[in-house]
Amino acid sequence: MNYEKFCNQLIELVGGKENIQSVTNCMTRLRFKLNNRSLAKTEEIKELPDVIDVVSNDVAYQVIIGTQVQDIRPEINQILGLSGEGNQSEPAEKENFVTMALRVLSEAMGPILIPIMAAGLLAGILSLLSLTGLVSAESSTYMILDAIRQSVFFFLPVLIAISFGRQLGVNEYLAVTIALTMMSETINGAAGLDFLGLKLPETTYSNSFFPIILSIIFMKYVGKALEKLIPKAMQYFFNPVLTLIITLPVTLILFGPLGMYIGDGLNFVFDFIGGTFGNWMVVMLYAALQPFLITIGAGNFIIPIFMNSYATLGYDPVFTAAWIVSDIAVCGAVMGYFFRSKDKKQKQLFGTTAFSAFMGVTEPAVYGVFVKYRRPYIAVMIGGGLGGLFAGLMNVVGYAPVSLFGIASFIGESNYRNFYMMVIAVIIGFVGAAVAAFILGIPDDEKIKEKQVEPVGSNAEAVTKLLIKAPVKGKNVALSNVNDKAFSSSALGKGLGIEPEEDTIHAPVNGEIVSLFPTNHAIGIKTEYGVELLIHIGINTVELEGQYFESFVKQGDKVSVGDAILKADMAGIRNAGYDPVVITVITNTADYLDVLPTSDPSLNNNEDCLTVVV
């Protein structure tokens, strides 16, 4: 176990074994399903040497690692005692249907991508071998190797059955049995079939995508119903066969046609867009915006769309070309920074992440460079947008889902123009992003003030996060629970509340008093880094007209962390019928990537309560 120490550290920091329901992975990230996300120590996880970043959204708690995730995830599962892709125990908190669907779709797509990408790359290699004459397309060698590619797409329902069955807690072998039955000679594409006198539509299930997904979802609910209806002593014998004989007819009668209608509907949408506006618009937008989708962990959501295109059309008119152009634009943007930077450490970062992006893995560049400097997003919008625009206008289509190294697959069956146009689009994307990044420059590069991963107060030359101390001792109150809509809605900025246990308010940062209300119930502080804080004592306490409040500072004063700045008679405020909660918000939250409140239930005024992610 090469990553045993790292895995144990990570398990502890996400809240321990008992807080983990399941662990899955895509090409570069671990996706945790946690019982309680507030137990995860996100900032500490980010400090681990193998971690690039952490993304937490409605889909999953995602730890970005890199391509070594393929080795790390099995080790974590071994330590946790989980088999396969994760633990199929019921979630501690009930998920709504949309959240569950997005999570399952995202997590189930990752494993399927591995053989699909391999088949796509193989298609590119075979195209090159055939083009150069090294291997004839009519030879047995070519046909044997091509059988791998054909099998991956022909038996796609089987791969989907395994992955979705695993994610939904359905017996994988029963799921595969349904998929194989759908693809059998008796059913697949057969005409004139009926079930108990009910005529079945002629449906081709090989290469299909949606029918098997609908079938596995239905199978999950059939299994749950049978567990309630069948006595436990008889479930082992009867539940599997009943699951199959109930699921299969419903699939053939309902889900097969419905899945095909969904696929045809998607094709109609893109035909309409192409006929009305042109596919170039979608290709351009996706090539320009893909890094944003990666940042929020939504990169897998296009998979059903382009897989449906391959299954029904035999090619993808939009996304394959777009993501390759976008990937190479990411590489170009980081290379632009590589040539612009004069700092050796930066050059090493830009060089390694550029190589990773060139290989088709862009997360290290996105989380290691883009999130940090922001301007590369603009560079990719320019370069990727131009490359995507060209590919779209030239009607470039993908014949296999591949990365840059499978670009030869764009030849298809002797479609050399398609290949040449794709090569030009890739060049435009790379050069455009590289030049744009070079011109946009690295923020404060000359003064070496790019934000390093160090907290304020260290001897580091600059920062990526600013730590805000608690202004008063007391109990942590989530901002959303504060009884004031202006604060609870975060309209005034992100932050937190503290139920005070003392009367003195201390400066949470080094900075300047930029505002002090005449009633002394609220005070504004600006730090040397530009962070603007508002400390507001109590709800509607302005009505007290300064009673119970005393100020130790005036506007324009400089303060240091821990200095006493205000005093409030908390008991008097309570007795007057007011809530004395002390609210601290970052009023210029929009200037930063995020403001993260601590999850500690109680705070002292020498403890960090907010992290401003620069």
CSV table of C-alpha atoms in Angstrom, one decimal, residues 396-607:
chain,number,residue,atom,x,y,z
A,396,VAL,CA,-15.9,18.8,-37.3
A,397,VAL,CA,-17.4,15.6,-35.8
A,398,GLY,CA,-15.9,13.1,-33.4
A,399,TYR,CA,-16.0,9.4,-34.3
A,400,ALA,CA,-14.8,8.2,-30.9
A,401,PRO,CA,-14.6,9.8,-27.4
A,402,VAL,CA,-10.8,10.5,-27.2
A,403,SER,CA,-8.2,12.9,-25.8
A,404,LEU,CA,-5.7,14.7,-28.0
A,405,PHE,CA,-3.7,11.5,-28.5
A,406,GLY,CA,-6.6,9.9,-30.2
A,407,ILE,CA,-7.0,12.8,-32.7
A,408,ALA,CA,-6.3,10.5,-35.6
A,409,SER,CA,-9.8,9.0,-34.9
A,410,PHE,CA,-11.3,12.1,-36.5
A,411,ILE,CA,-10.3,10.6,-39.8
A,412,GLY,CA,-13.2,8.1,-39.4
A,413,GLU,CA,-13.6,6.2,-42.7
A,414,SER,CA,-11.3,8.3,-44.9
A,415,ASN,CA,-12.8,11.7,-43.8
A,416,TYR,CA,-9.4,13.5,-44.0
A,417,ARG,CA,-10.9,17.0,-44.3
A,418,ASN,CA,-12.6,16.4,-40.8
A,419,PHE,CA,-9.1,15.4,-39.4
A,420,TYR,CA,-7.3,18.4,-40.9
A,421,MET,CA,-9.9,20.9,-39.7
A,422,MET,CA,-9.6,19.4,-36.2
A,423,VAL,CA,-5.9,19.8,-36.2
A,424,ILE,CA,-6.2,23.4,-37.2
A,425,ALA,CA,-8.8,24.0,-34.4
A,426,VAL,CA,-6.4,22.5,-31.9
A,427,ILE,CA,-3.6,24.8,-33.0
A,428,ILE,CA,-5.9,27.8,-32.8
A,429,GLY,CA,-7.0,26.8,-29.3
A,430,PHE,CA,-3.4,26.3,-28.1
A,431,VAL,CA,-1.9,29.4,-29.6
A,432,GLY,CA,-4.8,31.7,-28.8
A,433,ALA,CA,-4.9,30.7,-25.1
A,434,ALA,CA,-1.0,30.9,-24.8
A,435,VAL,CA,-0.9,34.4,-26.3
A,436,ALA,CA,-3.8,35.6,-24.3
A,437,ALA,CA,-2.3,34.2,-21.0
A,438,PHE,CA,1.1,35.8,-21.8
A,439,ILE,CA,-0.5,39.2,-22.5
A,440,LEU,CA,-2.9,39.0,-19.5
A,441,GLY,CA,0.1,38.2,-17.3
A,442,ILE,CA,0.5,36.8,-13.8
A,443,PRO,CA,-1.0,39.1,-11.1
A,444,ASP,CA,1.7,41.0,-9.3
A,445,ASP,CA,4.4,38.8,-10.8
A,446,GLU,CA,7.1,41.4,-10.8
A,447,LYS,CA,6.8,41.8,-7.0
A,448,ILE,CA,6.4,38.1,-6.4
A,449,LYS,CA,3.1,38.7,-4.6
A,450,GLU,CA,1.3,35.9,-6.2
A,451,LYS,CA,-0.7,34.2,-3.4
A,452,GLN,CA,1.1,31.3,-1.9
A,453,VAL,CA,-0.6,28.7,0.2
A,454,GLU,CA,0.3,30.2,3.6
A,455,PRO,CA,-1.8,31.9,6.3
A,456,VAL,CA,-1.5,35.5,7.3
A,457,GLY,CA,1.2,36.0,9.9
A,458,SER,CA,3.7,33.6,8.5
A,459,ASN,CA,7.0,34.6,7.0
A,460,ALA,CA,5.7,33.7,3.5
A,461,GLU,CA,6.0,36.4,0.9
A,462,ALA,CA,2.3,36.4,0.1
A,463,VAL,CA,-1.0,34.5,0.8
A,464,THR,CA,-3.9,32.7,-0.8
A,465,LYS,CA,-6.1,32.7,2.4
A,466,LEU,CA,-6.7,35.2,5.1
A,467,LEU,CA,-7.6,34.0,8.6
A,468,ILE,CA,-10.1,36.0,10.6
A,469,LYS,CA,-10.1,35.7,14.4
A,470,ALA,CA,-13.3,35.5,16.5
A,471,PRO,CA,-14.1,39.0,17.8
A,472,VAL,CA,-15.7,37.6,21.0
A,473,LYS,CA,-15.9,34.4,23.0
A,474,GLY,CA,-19.1,32.5,22.5
A,475,LYS,CA,-21.1,29.9,20.7
A,476,ASN,CA,-20.9,29.6,16.8
A,477,VAL,CA,-24.1,30.5,15.1
A,478,ALA,CA,-24.5,29.8,11.3
A,479,LEU,CA,-25.2,33.0,9.5
A,480,SER,CA,-28.3,31.4,7.9
A,481,ASN,CA,-29.7,31.1,11.4
A,482,VAL,CA,-29.3,34.7,12.4
A,483,ASN,CA,-32.7,36.3,12.8
A,484,ASP,CA,-32.1,39.1,10.3
A,485,LYS,CA,-32.8,38.6,6.6
A,486,ALA,CA,-30.1,41.1,5.5
A,487,PHE,CA,-27.5,39.0,7.2
A,488,SER,CA,-29.0,35.5,7.0
A,489,SER,CA,-29.4,35.8,3.2
A,490,SER,CA,-25.7,36.8,2.9
A,491,ALA,CA,-26.8,39.9,1.1
A,492,LEU,CA,-24.2,41.9,3.2
A,493,GLY,CA,-21.6,39.3,2.7
A,494,LYS,CA,-20.6,35.8,4.0
A,495,GLY,CA,-19.6,35.3,7.6
A,496,LEU,CA,-21.0,33.9,10.9
A,497,GLY,CA,-22.7,34.9,14.2
A,498,ILE,CA,-21.4,34.3,17.7
A,499,GLU,CA,-23.7,34.1,20.8
A,500,PRO,CA,-21.5,36.2,23.1
A,501,GLU,CA,-20.3,35.0,26.5
A,502,GLU,CA,-18.4,38.2,27.3
A,503,ASP,CA,-18.9,41.9,26.8
A,504,THR,CA,-15.6,43.0,25.1
A,505,ILE,CA,-15.3,42.9,21.4
A,506,HIS,CA,-11.7,42.5,20.1
A,507,ALA,CA,-10.2,43.3,16.7
A,508,PRO,CA,-10.2,40.1,14.6
A,509,VAL,CA,-7.6,41.4,12.2
A,510,ASN,CA,-4.8,43.9,11.8
A,511,GLY,CA,-6.3,46.9,10.0
A,512,GLU,CA,-7.8,50.3,10.0
A,513,ILE,CA,-11.2,51.4,11.5
A,514,VAL,CA,-13.0,52.7,8.4
A,515,SER,CA,-16.4,53.1,9.9
A,516,LEU,CA,-18.0,53.4,13.3
A,517,PHE,CA,-21.7,53.9,13.8
A,518,PRO,CA,-22.6,56.8,16.1
A,519,THR,CA,-24.5,54.2,18.3
A,520,ASN,CA,-21.3,52.1,18.6
A,521,HIS,CA,-23.2,48.9,17.8
A,522,ALA,CA,-21.4,48.3,14.5
A,523,ILE,CA,-17.9,48.9,13.3
A,524,GLY,CA,-16.0,48.4,10.0
A,525,ILE,CA,-12.4,47.3,9.6
A,526,LYS,CA,-10.3,47.1,6.5
A,527,THR,CA,-7.1,45.0,6.4
A,528,GLU,CA,-3.9,45.7,4.5
A,529,TYR,CA,-4.9,43.0,2.0
A,530,GLY,CA,-8.2,44.8,1.3
A,531,VAL,CA,-10.6,42.5,3.2
A,532,GLU,CA,-13.5,44.6,4.6
A,533,LEU,CA,-15.1,43.4,7.8
A,534,LEU,CA,-18.3,44.5,9.4
A,535,ILE,CA,-18.9,43.6,13.1
A,536,HIS,CA,-22.5,44.1,14.1
A,537,ILE,CA,-23.6,43.6,17.7
A,538,GLY,CA,-27.2,42.4,18.1
A,539,ILE,CA,-30.3,42.5,16.0
A,540,ASN,CA,-32.1,45.8,15.7
A,541,THR,CA,-29.9,47.2,18.5
A,542,VAL,CA,-29.7,50.5,16.6
A,543,GLU,CA,-33.0,51.2,18.3
A,544,LEU,CA,-31.1,51.4,21.6
A,545,GLU,CA,-29.5,54.6,20.4
A,546,GLY,CA,-26.1,53.8,21.9
A,547,GLN,CA,-27.3,52.6,25.3
A,548,TYR,CA,-25.2,49.6,26.6
A,549,PHE,CA,-22.5,50.3,24.0
A,550,GLU,CA,-19.0,51.8,24.5
A,551,SER,CA,-16.2,52.4,21.9
A,552,PHE,CA,-12.5,52.3,22.6
A,553,VAL,CA,-11.5,53.4,19.1
A,554,LYS,CA,-12.4,56.0,16.5
A,555,GLN,CA,-12.6,56.1,12.7
A,556,GLY,CA,-9.1,56.1,11.2
A,557,ASP,CA,-7.4,54.3,14.1
A,558,LYS,CA,-5.1,51.4,13.4
A,559,VAL,CA,-5.8,48.2,15.3
A,560,SER,CA,-4.0,44.9,15.9
A,561,VAL,CA,-5.5,41.4,16.4
A,562,GLY,CA,-6.8,41.1,19.9
A,563,ASP,CA,-7.1,44.8,20.6
A,564,ALA,CA,-10.3,45.8,22.6
A,565,ILE,CA,-12.4,47.9,20.2
A,566,LEU,CA,-15.9,47.9,21.7
A,567,LYS,CA,-17.8,47.0,24.8
A,568,ALA,CA,-21.4,46.0,25.0
A,569,ASP,CA,-23.4,45.2,28.1
A,570,MET,CA,-24.8,41.9,26.7
A,571,ALA,CA,-27.0,41.3,29.8
A,572,GLY,CA,-28.5,44.7,29.5
A,573,ILE,CA,-29.2,44.2,25.7
A,574,ARG,CA,-30.9,40.9,26.5
A,575,ASN,CA,-33.0,42.4,29.3
A,576,ALA,CA,-34.1,45.2,26.9
A,577,GLY,CA,-35.5,42.4,24.7
A,578,TYR,CA,-32.9,42.3,22.0
A,579,ASP,CA,-30.8,39.5,20.6
A,580,PRO,CA,-27.1,40.3,21.3
A,581,VAL,CA,-25.7,38.0,18.7
A,582,VAL,CA,-22.3,39.3,17.3
A,583,ILE,CA,-22.3,39.1,13.6
A,584,THR,CA,-19.0,39.2,11.5
A,585,VAL,CA,-19.3,39.4,7.7
A,586,ILE,CA,-16.9,40.1,4.9
A,587,THR,CA,-18.7,42.9,3.0
A,588,ASN,CA,-16.6,42.5,-0.1
A,589,THR,CA,-17.1,38.8,-0.3
A,590,ALA,CA,-17.5,39.0,-4.1
A,591,ASP,CA,-13.9,40.0,-4.4
A,592,TYR,CA,-12.7,36.6,-3.2
A,593,LEU,CA,-13.1,33.0,-4.2
A,594,ASP,CA,-15.0,32.1,-1.0
A,595,VAL,CA,-15.4,33.0,2.7
A,596,LEU,CA,-15.6,29.8,4.8
A,597,PRO,CA,-16.9,29.9,8.4
A,598,THR,CA,-15.4,27.5,11.0
A,599,SER,CA,-17.5,24.5,12.1
A,600,ASP,CA,-16.2,24.7,15.7
A,601,PRO,CA,-19.3,24.9,18.0
A,602,SER,CA,-17.6,27.3,20.4
A,603,LEU,CA,-15.0,30.0,19.9
A,604,ASN,CA,-12.5,32.1,21.9
A,605,ASN,CA,-11.4,35.5,20.6
A,606,ASN,CA,-7.9,34.1,19.8
A,607,GLU,CA,-9.3,31.4,17.5
